[in-house]
PDB file of C-alpha atoms in Angstrom:
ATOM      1  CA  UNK A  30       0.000   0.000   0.000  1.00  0.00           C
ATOM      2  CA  UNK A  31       1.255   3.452  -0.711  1.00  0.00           C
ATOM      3  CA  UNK A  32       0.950   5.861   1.868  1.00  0.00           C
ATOM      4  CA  UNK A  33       1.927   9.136   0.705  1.00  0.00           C
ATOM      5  CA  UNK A  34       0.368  11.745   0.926  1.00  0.00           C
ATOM      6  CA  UNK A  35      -1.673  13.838  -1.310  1.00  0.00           C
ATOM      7  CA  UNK A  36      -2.297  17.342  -1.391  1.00  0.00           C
ATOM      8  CA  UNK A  37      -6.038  18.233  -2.292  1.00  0.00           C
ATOM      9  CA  UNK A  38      -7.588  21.467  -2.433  1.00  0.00           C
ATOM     10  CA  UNK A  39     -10.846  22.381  -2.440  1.00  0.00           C
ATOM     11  CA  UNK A  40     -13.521  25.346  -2.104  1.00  0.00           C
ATOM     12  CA  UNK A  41     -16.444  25.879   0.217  1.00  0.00           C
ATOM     13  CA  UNK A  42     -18.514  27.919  -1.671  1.00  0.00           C
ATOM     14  CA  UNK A  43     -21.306  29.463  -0.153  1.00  0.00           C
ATOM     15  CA  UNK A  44     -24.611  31.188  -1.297  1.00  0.00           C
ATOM     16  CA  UNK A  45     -26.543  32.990   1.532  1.00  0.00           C
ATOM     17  CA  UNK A  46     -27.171  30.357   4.263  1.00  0.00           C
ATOM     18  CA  UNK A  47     -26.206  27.645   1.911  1.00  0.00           C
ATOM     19  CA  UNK A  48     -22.886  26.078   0.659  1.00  0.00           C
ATOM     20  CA  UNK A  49     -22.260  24.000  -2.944  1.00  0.00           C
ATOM     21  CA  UNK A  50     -21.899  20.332  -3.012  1.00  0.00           C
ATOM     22  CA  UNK A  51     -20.471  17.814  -5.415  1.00  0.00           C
ATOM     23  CA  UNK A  52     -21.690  14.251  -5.928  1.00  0.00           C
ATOM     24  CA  UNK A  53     -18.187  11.968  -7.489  1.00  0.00           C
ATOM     25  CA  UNK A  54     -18.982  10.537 -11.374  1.00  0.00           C
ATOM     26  CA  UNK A  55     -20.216   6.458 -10.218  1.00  0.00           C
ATOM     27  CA  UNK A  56     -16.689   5.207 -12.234  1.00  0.00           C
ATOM     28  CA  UNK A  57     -14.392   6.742  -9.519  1.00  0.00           C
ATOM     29  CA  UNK A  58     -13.233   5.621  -5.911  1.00  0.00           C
ATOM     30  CA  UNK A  59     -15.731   6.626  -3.343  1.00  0.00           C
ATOM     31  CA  UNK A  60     -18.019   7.064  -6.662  1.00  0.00           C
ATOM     32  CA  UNK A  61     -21.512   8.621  -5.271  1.00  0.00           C
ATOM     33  CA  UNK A  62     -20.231  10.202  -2.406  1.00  0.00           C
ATOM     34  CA  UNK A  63     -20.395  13.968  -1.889  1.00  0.00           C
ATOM     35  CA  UNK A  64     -17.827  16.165  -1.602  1.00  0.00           C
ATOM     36  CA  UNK A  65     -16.421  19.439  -1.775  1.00  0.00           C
ATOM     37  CA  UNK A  66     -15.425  20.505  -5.131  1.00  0.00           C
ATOM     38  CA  UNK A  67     -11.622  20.516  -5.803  1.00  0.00           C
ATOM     39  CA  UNK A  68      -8.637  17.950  -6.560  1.00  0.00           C
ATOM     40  CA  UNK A  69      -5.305  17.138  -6.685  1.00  0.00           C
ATOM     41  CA  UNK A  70      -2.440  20.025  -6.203  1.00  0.00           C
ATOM     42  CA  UNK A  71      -0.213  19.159  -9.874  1.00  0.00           C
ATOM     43  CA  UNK A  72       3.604  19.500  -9.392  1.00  0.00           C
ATOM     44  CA  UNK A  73       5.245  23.223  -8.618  1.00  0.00           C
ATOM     45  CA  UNK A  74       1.030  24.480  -8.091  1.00  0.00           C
ATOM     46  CA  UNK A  75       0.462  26.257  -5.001  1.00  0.00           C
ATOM     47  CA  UNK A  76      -2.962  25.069  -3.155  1.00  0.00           C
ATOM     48  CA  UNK A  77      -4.513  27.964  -4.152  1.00  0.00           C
ATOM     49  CA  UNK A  78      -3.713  27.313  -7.972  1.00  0.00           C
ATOM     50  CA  UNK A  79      -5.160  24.159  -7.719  1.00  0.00           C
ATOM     51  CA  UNK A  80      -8.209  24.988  -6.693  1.00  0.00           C
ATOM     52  CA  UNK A  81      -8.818  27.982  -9.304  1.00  0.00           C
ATOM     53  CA  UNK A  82      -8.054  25.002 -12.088  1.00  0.00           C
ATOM     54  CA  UNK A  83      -9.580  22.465 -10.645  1.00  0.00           C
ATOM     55  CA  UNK A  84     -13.345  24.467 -10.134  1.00  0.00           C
ATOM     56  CA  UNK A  85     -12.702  25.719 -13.842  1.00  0.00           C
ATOM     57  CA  UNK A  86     -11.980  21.960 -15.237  1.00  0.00           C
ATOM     58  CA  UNK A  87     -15.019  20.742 -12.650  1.00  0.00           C
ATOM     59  CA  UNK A  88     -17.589  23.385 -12.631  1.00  0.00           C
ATOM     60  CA  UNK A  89     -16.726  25.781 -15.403  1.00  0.00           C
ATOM     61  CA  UNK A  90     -16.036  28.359 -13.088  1.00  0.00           C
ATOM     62  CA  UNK A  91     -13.705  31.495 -11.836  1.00  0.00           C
ATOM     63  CA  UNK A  92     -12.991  31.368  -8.505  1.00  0.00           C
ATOM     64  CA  UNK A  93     -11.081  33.509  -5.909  1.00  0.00           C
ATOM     65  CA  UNK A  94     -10.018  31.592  -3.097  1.00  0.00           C
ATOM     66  CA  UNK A  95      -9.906  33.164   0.282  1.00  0.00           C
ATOM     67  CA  UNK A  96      -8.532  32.244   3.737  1.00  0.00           C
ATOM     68  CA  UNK A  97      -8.170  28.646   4.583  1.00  0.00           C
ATOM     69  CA  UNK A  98     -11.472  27.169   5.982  1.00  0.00           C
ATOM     70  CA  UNK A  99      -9.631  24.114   7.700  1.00  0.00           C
ATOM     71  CA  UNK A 100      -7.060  21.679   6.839  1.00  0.00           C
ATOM     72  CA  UNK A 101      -7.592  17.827   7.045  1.00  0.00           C
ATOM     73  CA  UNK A 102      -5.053  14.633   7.006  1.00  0.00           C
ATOM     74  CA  UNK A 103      -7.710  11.391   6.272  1.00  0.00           C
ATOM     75  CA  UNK A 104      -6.096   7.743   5.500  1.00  0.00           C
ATOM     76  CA  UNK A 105      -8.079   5.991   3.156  1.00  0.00           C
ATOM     77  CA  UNK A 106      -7.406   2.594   2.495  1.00  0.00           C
ATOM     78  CA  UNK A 107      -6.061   3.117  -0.584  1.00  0.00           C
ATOM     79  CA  UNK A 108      -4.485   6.766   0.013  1.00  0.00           C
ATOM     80  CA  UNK A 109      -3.894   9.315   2.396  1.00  0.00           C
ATOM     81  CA  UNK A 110      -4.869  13.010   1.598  1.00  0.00           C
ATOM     82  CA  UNK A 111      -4.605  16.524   3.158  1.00  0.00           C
ATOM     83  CA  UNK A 112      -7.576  18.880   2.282  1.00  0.00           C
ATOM     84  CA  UNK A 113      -6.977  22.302   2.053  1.00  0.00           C
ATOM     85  CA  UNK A 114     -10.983  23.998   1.975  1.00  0.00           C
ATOM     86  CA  UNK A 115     -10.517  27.446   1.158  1.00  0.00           C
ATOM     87  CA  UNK A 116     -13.085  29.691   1.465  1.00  0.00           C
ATOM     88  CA  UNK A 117     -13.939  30.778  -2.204  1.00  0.00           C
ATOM     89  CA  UNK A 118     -16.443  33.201  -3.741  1.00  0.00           C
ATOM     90  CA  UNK A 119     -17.266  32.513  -7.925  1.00  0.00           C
ATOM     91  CA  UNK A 120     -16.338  35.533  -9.697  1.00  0.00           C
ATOM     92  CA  UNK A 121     -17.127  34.317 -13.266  1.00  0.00           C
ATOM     93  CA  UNK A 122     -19.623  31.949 -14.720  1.00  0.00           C
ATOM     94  CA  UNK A 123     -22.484  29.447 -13.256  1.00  0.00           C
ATOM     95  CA  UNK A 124     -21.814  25.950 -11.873  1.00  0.00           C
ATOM     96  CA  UNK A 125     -21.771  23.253 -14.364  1.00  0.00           C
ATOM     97  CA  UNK A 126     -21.352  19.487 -14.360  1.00  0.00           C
ATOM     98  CA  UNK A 127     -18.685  19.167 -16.463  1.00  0.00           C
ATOM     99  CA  UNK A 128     -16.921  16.293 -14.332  1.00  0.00           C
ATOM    100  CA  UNK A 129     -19.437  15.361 -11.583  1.00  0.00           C
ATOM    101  CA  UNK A 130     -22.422  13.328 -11.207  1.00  0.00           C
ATOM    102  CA  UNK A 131     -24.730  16.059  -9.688  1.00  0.00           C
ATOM    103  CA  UNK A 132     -24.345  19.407  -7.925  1.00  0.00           C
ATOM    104  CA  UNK A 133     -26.089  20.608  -4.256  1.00  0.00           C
ATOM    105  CA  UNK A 134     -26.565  24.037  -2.996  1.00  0.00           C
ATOM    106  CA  UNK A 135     -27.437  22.712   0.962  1.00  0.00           C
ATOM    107  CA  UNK A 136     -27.755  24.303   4.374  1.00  0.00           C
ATOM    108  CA  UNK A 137     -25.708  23.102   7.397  1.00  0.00           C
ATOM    109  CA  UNK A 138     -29.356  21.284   8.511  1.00  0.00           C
ATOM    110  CA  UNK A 139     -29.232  19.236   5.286  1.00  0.00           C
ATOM    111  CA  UNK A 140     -25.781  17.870   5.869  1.00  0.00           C
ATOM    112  CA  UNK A 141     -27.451  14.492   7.498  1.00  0.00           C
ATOM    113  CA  UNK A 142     -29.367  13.951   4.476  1.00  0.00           C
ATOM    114  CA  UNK A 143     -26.306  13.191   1.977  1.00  0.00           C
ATOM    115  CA  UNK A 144     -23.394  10.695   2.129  1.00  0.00           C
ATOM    116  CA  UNK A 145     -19.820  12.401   2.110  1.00  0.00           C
ATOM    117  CA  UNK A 146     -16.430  11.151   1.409  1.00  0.00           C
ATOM    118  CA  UNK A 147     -14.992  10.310   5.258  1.00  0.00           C
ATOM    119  CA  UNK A 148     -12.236  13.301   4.589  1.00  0.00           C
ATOM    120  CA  UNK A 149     -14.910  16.095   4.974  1.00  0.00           C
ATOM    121  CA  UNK A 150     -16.757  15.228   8.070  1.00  0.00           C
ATOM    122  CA  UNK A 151     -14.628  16.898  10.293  1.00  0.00           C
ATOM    123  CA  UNK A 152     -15.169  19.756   8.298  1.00  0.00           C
ATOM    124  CA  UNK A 153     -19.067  19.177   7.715  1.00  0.00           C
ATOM    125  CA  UNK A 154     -18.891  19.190  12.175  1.00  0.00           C
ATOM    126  CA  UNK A 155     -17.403  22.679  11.912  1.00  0.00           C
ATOM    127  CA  UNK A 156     -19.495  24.177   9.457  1.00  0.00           C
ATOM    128  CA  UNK A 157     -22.631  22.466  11.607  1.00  0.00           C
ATOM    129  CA  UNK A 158     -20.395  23.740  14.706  1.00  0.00           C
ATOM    130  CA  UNK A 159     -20.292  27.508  13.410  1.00  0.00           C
ATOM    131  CA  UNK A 160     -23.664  27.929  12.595  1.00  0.00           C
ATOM    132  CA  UNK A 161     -25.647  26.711  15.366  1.00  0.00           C
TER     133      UNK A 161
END
């Protein structure tokens, strides 16, 4: 098994009381789950950079990440990651699925209803965490 470790960044995107959600394509590990959207940090690109790519190739989207939401290490069995979730605001275009299976705009009370990739439910606890 390899366990290094591999840098993902992501955005929490929000919309007044809600936040955007990404359902994985069915072909891919952990297919069906939700997550944040975002992915892998390429060689010599800051987290940041990632993340602006990665919600253009994903959503069709500008983004402008802001500070850092929270950082996460999470062993899977097949890989270990660290999430960076930035807080990001879309400057240019509308959310498209371009990559994913479906897309959710959800409020902290909706969380329970929708299956997540393990990685983010530390971070789903804090978002429940800061707005109750």
């Amino acid at each position: 098994m390899d366990n290094r470790v591999t840098h993902v960044a992501a955005a929490l995107i929000r919309k007044d009381d809600r936040f955007l959600i990404c359902q994985r394509p069915a072909h891919k590990t952990r297919g069906l789950l939700w997550e944040f959207v975002g992915g892998k940090l390429e060689p010599g690109e800051t987290a940041a950079e990632a993340l602006v790519r990665e919600c253009r190739e994903e959503l069709g989207v500008t983004v402008l990440p802001q500070d850092v939401f929270m950082e996460v290490d999470h062993t899977y069995p097949d890989l270990t990651v660290h999430l960076t979730l930035f807080n990001a605001t879309i400057t240019d275009g509308k959310p498209k699925l371009l990559e994913h299976n479906d897309m959710k705009w959800i409020t902290p009370d909706e969380i329970p209803d929708y299956a997540f990739c393990p990685a983010d439910e530390t971070i789903l606890q804090e978002i429940i965490r800061q707005t109750s």
